[in-house]
Amino acid sequence: MFTGGYNKQFQERVRKSRTWDWLTTVDHKKIGILYLMAGLVFFIIGGIEATFMRLQLFVPGNDLFVGRTFNELLTMHGTTMIFLAAMPMIFALMNAVVPLQIGARDVAFPFVNALGFWLFFSGGLLLNLSWIFGGAPDAGWTSYTGLALNQYSPGPGVDFYVLGLQIAGIGTLIGGLNFLVTVINLRAPGMTFLRLPLFTWTAFVTSGLILFAFPALTVALLMLMFDRLFGANFFDYTMGGSTVIWEHLFWIFGHPEVYIVILPAFGVMSDVISTFSKKRLFGYNSMVFATVLIGFLGFMVWVHHMFTVGLGPISNSVFAVATMAIAVPTGIKVFNWLFTMWGGEIQFKTPMLWAVGFIPTFVMGGMTGVMLALPPADFQYQDSYFVVAHFHYVLVGGTVFGLFAGIYYWWPKMFGKLLNETLGKWHFWTFLIGFHLTFFPQHFLGLFGMPRRVFTYQTNVGLEKLNELSSIGVAGMVIGTILFLINIIYTLRKGKKAKADAWELGRTLEWSIPSPPPEYNFAQTPLVRGFDALWVEKEAGNKSMTPAEPLGSIHMPSPSYIPILMSLGFFVAGFGFIVRGIPAAAIGLIIVVVSLFLRSFDYDKGYHVEPEDPEKGGKE
């Protein structure tokens, strides 16, 4: 074993195995698929948790999931959907699409990209292990410290929240930094900023938001960790701390987070609507300006989550005005999507259905958002089911609809096969109807006085029928998700092979290369001659992009096992801190340091590949 022999042969087989390839890959396309599959798993887990809550609320006085169990379901549902489902699926689309849309062969830092995924995954896994080891967190997804400190939430549940999100958050932070550098430095010749597709623009602004928003959450979680694990008093008001500090830090992160998950959905809508309307996006420059303005204003509105804290009328008024101001650039986007469709040759493929369904659904969420932006009204709406309805109309009717549109749209580019259209349309209609049936009645539940986060309610107070409708609606979303999973399995086995331009309407660079793309993306870096670069070439009568360089050997980065090793170290250290096991925490930190040491002395310079000549019949 130690002198070569069988062990050397075994190592060689492992290195050539498909499993090892995926565990050590630094290819942005494979990492995008890993993000997508992990995100879908967490989406299903979060959906199961939501279904259990609605079963409990189906009738008054139910005792299916009560007390702490309900609080755990509520906390884990919100945390999972925001941090472990929406975020990774956004990063899945960004990894799969952004380098292709800018004509790059990879992201700027492939190693960091892989590390970002494995840190996210290990943090998410650690958080969900709380169900097995000692109980899940139960202080709500916002984890206000009036509920989250040791004296109010004993046991390890909130510790899993604190450590799991810190580890996952580091992965998200370095991922955002990576995409900022990628878009700035790796654009193809001629790809100016005002020729970037809207999805790339939204990914770019989102990455900037991540860079400035996530440190606030990291600091807050670190302070809460010191309070719970080491006896500090940052948030304990009986010892001179302040719970309001947590609220400020959390929402300084939390409201930009809303735009972190919705802006990429706006980008998806822009690309999908333009493609299936067979028209250039209406008002492109105003869309870019609106995207940047939304990103900027997103950091100036966090106090609208704190109107009832007691900061005073001047503070509340300033943040109310800033909140309502965001409706202006958002409205610009909605009207531009409608004007893009106006007079277009619209094809109602599944991605377009999700895009069209997105517009009225998200607008309804935006309208209730303007209502909540008024401090006097917010005093009445706050902590009621009206807020729950608003939140889900924005983040499900917005983000999730956008993600499904993007997944259906770029699935053939990622996997080389088209998802089944019939199953896709059944998925859309069942999910759409189920969504509105679930969340529309919740507006009235809130107006009738039902508080959020309650696990039961009284009979004969006018809440029974609306809660029944809301719980029945969940069945539609469950059936739609099951149909989506069936579609994935069917497509992977028997799906129709996709062409390079899978929809035959492609306008951007990703549709100019084979589906799925080769490991090097572009045999020759394309020369971009205008907005909607591929469409420009089509209009000029060209069958492919004009190359900006001669065909030659392409340098590629080598795979690495260090990202997964380093993430394992963080996982072990996090678990050690949670169980108060100093040796385990020390071992985990040692693994992290060793991984950093190995990376520092890793002199692998990658390898070169010889691309197929696209002029001589490259694979389609």
XYZ file of C-alpha atoms in Angstrom, residues 247-619:
373
model
C -31.960 44.423 13.810
C -29.905 47.138 12.140
C -27.103 44.765 11.143
C -29.492 42.068 9.935
C -31.609 44.411 7.813
C -28.615 46.328 6.447
C -27.931 42.928 4.927
C -31.541 41.765 4.698
C -33.016 44.341 2.389
C -30.189 44.314 -0.176
C -30.654 40.530 0.007
C -34.165 41.013 -1.412
C -32.588 42.665 -4.463
C -29.778 40.105 -4.543
C -32.422 37.447 -5.233
C -34.802 39.519 -7.382
C -32.407 41.395 -9.708
C -31.171 38.216 -11.454
C -34.841 37.295 -11.966
C -35.289 40.695 -13.655
C -32.343 39.822 -15.887
C -33.860 36.461 -16.787
C -37.159 38.171 -17.649
C -35.382 40.652 -19.906
C -33.525 37.955 -21.875
C -36.494 35.571 -22.081
C -39.049 38.202 -23.116
C -36.697 39.656 -25.734
C -35.932 36.221 -27.177
C -39.507 34.936 -27.388
C -40.863 38.278 -28.624
C -38.222 38.183 -31.370
C -37.367 41.810 -30.600
C -34.539 43.837 -29.166
C -35.208 44.687 -25.522
C -37.135 47.972 -25.363
C -35.313 50.791 -23.551
C -32.059 48.893 -22.938
C -30.163 51.911 -21.544
C -32.990 52.774 -19.149
C -33.078 49.146 -18.004
C -29.365 49.271 -17.189
C -29.794 52.572 -15.350
C -32.799 51.189 -13.430
C -30.805 48.097 -12.411
C -27.930 50.168 -11.028
C -30.340 52.568 -9.295
C -32.211 49.703 -7.624
C -28.872 48.355 -6.379
C -27.931 51.768 -4.983
C -31.287 52.486 -3.327
C -31.419 48.966 -1.919
C -28.918 49.993 0.768
C -30.987 53.022 1.810
C -34.267 51.402 2.867
C -33.518 48.843 5.592
C -35.332 50.789 8.327
C -38.711 50.096 6.713
C -38.373 46.704 8.443
C -38.066 48.595 11.733
C -40.827 51.247 11.546
C -42.332 50.028 14.835
C -39.034 49.881 16.746
C -39.307 53.511 17.846
C -36.613 55.292 15.831
C -38.819 58.366 15.490
C -40.911 60.095 12.793
C -37.984 61.751 10.967
C -36.100 58.464 10.499
C -39.272 56.641 9.485
C -40.219 59.359 6.984
C -36.803 59.421 5.287
C -36.762 55.659 4.822
C -40.402 55.627 3.703
C -39.605 58.083 0.892
C -36.521 56.047 -0.136
C -38.603 52.867 -0.145
C -41.276 54.347 -2.400
C -38.555 55.748 -4.693
C -37.488 52.199 -5.579
C -40.882 51.700 -7.210
C -39.791 54.091 -9.992
C -36.904 52.058 -11.521
C -38.892 48.867 -10.907
C -41.824 50.359 -12.815
C -39.472 51.287 -15.674
C -38.547 47.615 -15.985
C -42.146 46.404 -16.015
C -43.207 48.867 -18.731
C -40.131 48.044 -20.830
C -40.988 44.324 -20.700
C -44.523 45.107 -21.819
C -43.273 47.382 -24.621
C -40.843 44.654 -25.713
C -43.751 42.255 -26.129
C -45.904 44.887 -27.864
C -45.881 44.120 -31.592
C -43.504 41.199 -31.171
C -43.797 37.754 -32.727
C -44.453 36.145 -29.344
C -43.884 32.411 -28.885
C -45.407 31.024 -25.696
C -42.787 28.430 -24.872
C -42.515 27.401 -21.202
C -39.871 30.041 -20.274
C -42.115 32.742 -21.780
C -45.117 31.496 -19.787
C -43.146 31.899 -16.564
C -42.059 35.379 -17.695
C -45.602 36.478 -18.501
C -46.883 35.004 -15.222
C -44.111 36.824 -13.393
C -45.218 40.336 -14.417
C -48.704 40.636 -12.813
C -47.664 38.493 -9.837
C -44.633 40.606 -9.024
C -46.563 43.844 -9.617
C -49.089 42.749 -6.992
C -46.251 42.190 -4.541
C -44.847 45.611 -5.418
C -48.206 47.287 -4.793
C -48.485 45.831 -1.289
C -44.842 46.872 -0.783
C -45.795 50.496 -1.389
C -48.599 50.072 1.156
C -46.117 48.727 3.711
C -43.768 51.645 2.993
C -46.176 54.032 4.736
C -45.178 54.060 8.437
C -48.712 54.736 9.826
C -50.118 51.871 7.731
C -47.169 49.626 8.594
C -48.073 49.934 12.285
C -51.279 48.081 11.384
C -49.886 45.595 8.863
C -46.678 44.636 10.692
C -46.394 41.118 12.100
C -49.615 40.105 10.353
C -50.265 37.673 7.519
C -50.517 40.665 5.191
C -46.720 40.909 5.395
C -46.400 37.154 4.762
C -48.509 37.524 1.610
C -46.464 40.522 0.394
C -43.175 38.762 1.055
C -44.170 35.645 -0.867
C -45.637 37.559 -3.811
C -42.254 39.252 -4.210
C -39.943 36.321 -3.503
C -41.966 33.443 -4.954
C -43.963 35.340 -7.565
C -40.752 37.203 -8.402
C -37.627 35.191 -7.663
C -38.970 31.634 -7.998
C -40.951 32.396 -11.167
C -37.815 34.036 -12.576
C -35.658 31.059 -11.615
C -38.043 28.599 -13.282
C -38.071 30.765 -16.424
C -34.251 30.785 -16.419
C -33.954 27.056 -15.754
C -36.299 26.159 -18.620
C -34.601 28.724 -20.893
C -30.978 27.686 -20.280
C -31.477 24.012 -19.446
C -30.648 22.964 -23.047
C -27.463 25.027 -22.889
C -26.466 23.449 -19.570
C -27.379 19.827 -20.329
C -27.734 19.597 -24.111
C -31.390 18.496 -23.963
C -34.700 20.381 -24.089
C -37.080 19.959 -21.171
C -40.454 18.548 -22.212
C -42.821 21.379 -23.182
C -46.049 19.613 -22.191
C -44.816 18.769 -18.702
C -43.356 22.267 -18.452
C -46.714 23.899 -19.172
C -48.498 21.652 -16.683
C -45.829 22.641 -14.144
C -46.457 26.318 -14.847
C -50.253 26.247 -14.596
C -50.473 24.053 -11.477
C -47.796 26.081 -9.697
C -49.291 29.443 -10.728
C -52.832 28.549 -9.636
C -51.588 26.937 -6.426
C -49.423 29.947 -5.631
C -52.232 32.498 -5.941
C -54.665 30.238 -4.082
C -52.130 29.945 -1.245
C -50.995 33.513 -0.802
C -53.794 35.770 -2.073
C -56.125 34.853 0.842
C -53.313 35.665 3.267
C -53.710 39.378 2.506
C -57.207 39.168 3.986
C -56.072 36.964 6.870
C -53.685 39.775 7.806
C -56.334 42.481 7.413
C -58.679 40.413 9.601
C -56.039 40.385 12.338
C -54.248 37.020 12.086
C -50.664 37.425 13.355
C -47.780 35.756 11.555
C -45.766 32.975 13.239
C -48.781 31.519 15.102
C -49.439 27.776 15.009
C -53.163 27.903 15.802
C -56.172 30.215 15.812
C -59.638 30.312 17.336
C -62.852 29.088 15.737
C -65.697 31.383 14.741
C -63.499 34.441 14.075
C -63.733 34.367 10.262
C -60.304 32.806 9.619
C -61.226 29.163 8.940
C -62.211 29.271 5.261
C -59.314 31.511 4.226
C -56.815 29.235 5.984
C -58.376 26.196 4.323
C -58.040 27.845 0.888
C -54.437 28.803 1.636
C -53.547 25.254 2.669
C -55.331 23.703 -0.335
C -53.342 25.977 -2.652
C -50.100 24.409 -1.446
C -51.185 21.200 -3.204
C -50.967 23.016 -6.558
C -47.375 24.094 -5.911
C -46.472 20.591 -4.685
C -47.977 18.972 -7.816
C -46.175 21.505 -10.026
C -42.832 20.806 -8.371
C -43.343 17.036 -8.704
C -44.107 17.506 -12.418
C -40.900 19.536 -12.727
C -38.874 16.718 -11.138
C -40.547 14.172 -13.448
C -39.673 16.441 -16.388
C -36.011 16.510 -15.314
C -35.828 12.700 -15.012
C -37.655 12.181 -18.313
C -35.452 14.697 -20.120
C -32.185 13.279 -18.816
C -33.245 9.825 -20.070
C -35.214 10.532 -23.247
C -35.019 14.268 -23.841
C -34.698 15.797 -27.284
C -31.130 16.772 -28.113
C -30.651 20.532 -28.259
C -28.961 22.424 -31.075
C -26.420 25.155 -30.413
C -29.216 27.735 -30.785
C -31.702 25.604 -28.883
C -34.722 27.894 -29.339
C -33.639 29.028 -32.851
C -34.206 32.581 -31.615
C -30.941 33.156 -29.749
C -29.670 36.724 -29.568
C -26.700 36.448 -27.179
C -23.324 34.732 -27.290
C -24.209 31.581 -25.336
C -26.380 30.407 -28.253
C -23.457 30.609 -30.695
C -21.638 27.552 -29.265
C -22.632 23.880 -28.940
C -25.118 22.649 -26.317
C -23.680 21.723 -23.862
C -20.580 23.861 -24.409
C -17.108 22.306 -24.655
C -14.858 22.714 -21.605
C -13.159 25.741 -23.181
C -16.506 27.399 -24.158
C -15.244 29.227 -27.265
C -12.786 27.684 -29.715
C -11.970 31.274 -30.720
C -12.829 34.311 -28.634
C -15.708 36.052 -30.468
C -15.588 39.604 -31.755
C -18.636 41.498 -30.535
C -19.998 44.033 -33.028
C -23.105 45.260 -31.234
C -25.783 44.629 -28.602
C -27.384 41.175 -29.032
C -24.107 40.054 -30.571
C -25.342 36.812 -32.159
C -28.411 38.533 -33.620
C -26.141 41.136 -35.230
C -24.234 38.336 -36.994
C -27.481 36.652 -38.066
C -28.728 39.905 -39.541
C -25.441 40.208 -41.456
C -26.000 36.739 -42.925
C -23.267 35.006 -40.898
C -23.814 31.513 -39.513
C -21.456 32.009 -36.575
C -19.647 34.694 -34.623
C -16.723 36.524 -36.186
C -13.583 35.344 -34.339
C -11.282 37.860 -32.659
C -8.250 35.535 -32.645
C -6.771 32.670 -34.651
C -7.479 29.069 -33.666
C -4.863 27.873 -31.192
C -4.066 25.937 -28.049
C -6.210 26.962 -25.036
C -4.963 27.054 -21.459
C -7.311 25.517 -18.855
C -7.069 25.348 -15.027
C -6.502 21.988 -13.358
C -9.094 20.448 -11.031
C -8.375 20.626 -7.313
C -9.410 18.673 -4.225
C -8.427 21.566 -1.917
C -11.833 23.394 -2.038
C -13.728 20.363 -0.747
C -10.991 19.666 1.826
C -11.112 23.254 3.109
C -14.910 23.159 3.282
C -14.687 19.910 5.250
C -12.419 21.716 7.711
C -14.939 24.539 8.146
C -17.719 21.973 8.587
C -15.830 20.088 11.308
C -14.843 23.327 13.055
C -18.428 24.604 12.939
C -19.801 21.366 14.354
C -17.126 21.431 17.049
C -18.131 24.925 18.158
C -21.815 23.930 18.202
C -21.285 20.930 20.496
C -18.710 22.909 22.537
C -16.069 20.358 21.567
C -12.778 22.236 21.542
C -10.742 19.299 20.099
C -13.164 18.915 17.164
C -13.158 22.649 16.492
C -9.364 22.690 16.635
C -9.112 19.745 14.206
C -11.413 21.544 11.766
C -9.390 24.757 11.930
C -6.178 22.762 11.442
C -7.668 21.217 8.282
C -8.477 24.735 7.023
C -4.918 25.951 7.730
C -3.407 22.858 6.078
C -5.625 23.445 3.031
C -4.422 27.041 2.817
C -0.827 25.808 3.116
C -1.333 23.248 0.328
C -2.898 25.885 -1.899
C -0.027 28.303 -1.240
C 2.477 25.761 -2.552
C 0.359 24.436 -5.405
C 2.425 25.126 -8.510
C 0.139 23.339 -10.978
C -0.013 25.623 -14.009
C -2.962 23.859 -15.609
C -3.028 22.196 -19.001
C -3.730 22.998 -22.647
C -6.414 21.653 -24.979
C -6.641 21.760 -28.753
C -10.124 22.987 -29.752
C -12.183 21.726 -32.674
C -12.203 24.068 -35.633
C -15.751 25.470 -35.815
C -15.305 26.103 -39.556
C -14.758 22.357 -40.110
C -17.885 21.055 -38.508
C -17.571 21.373 -34.744
C -20.145 19.415 -32.776
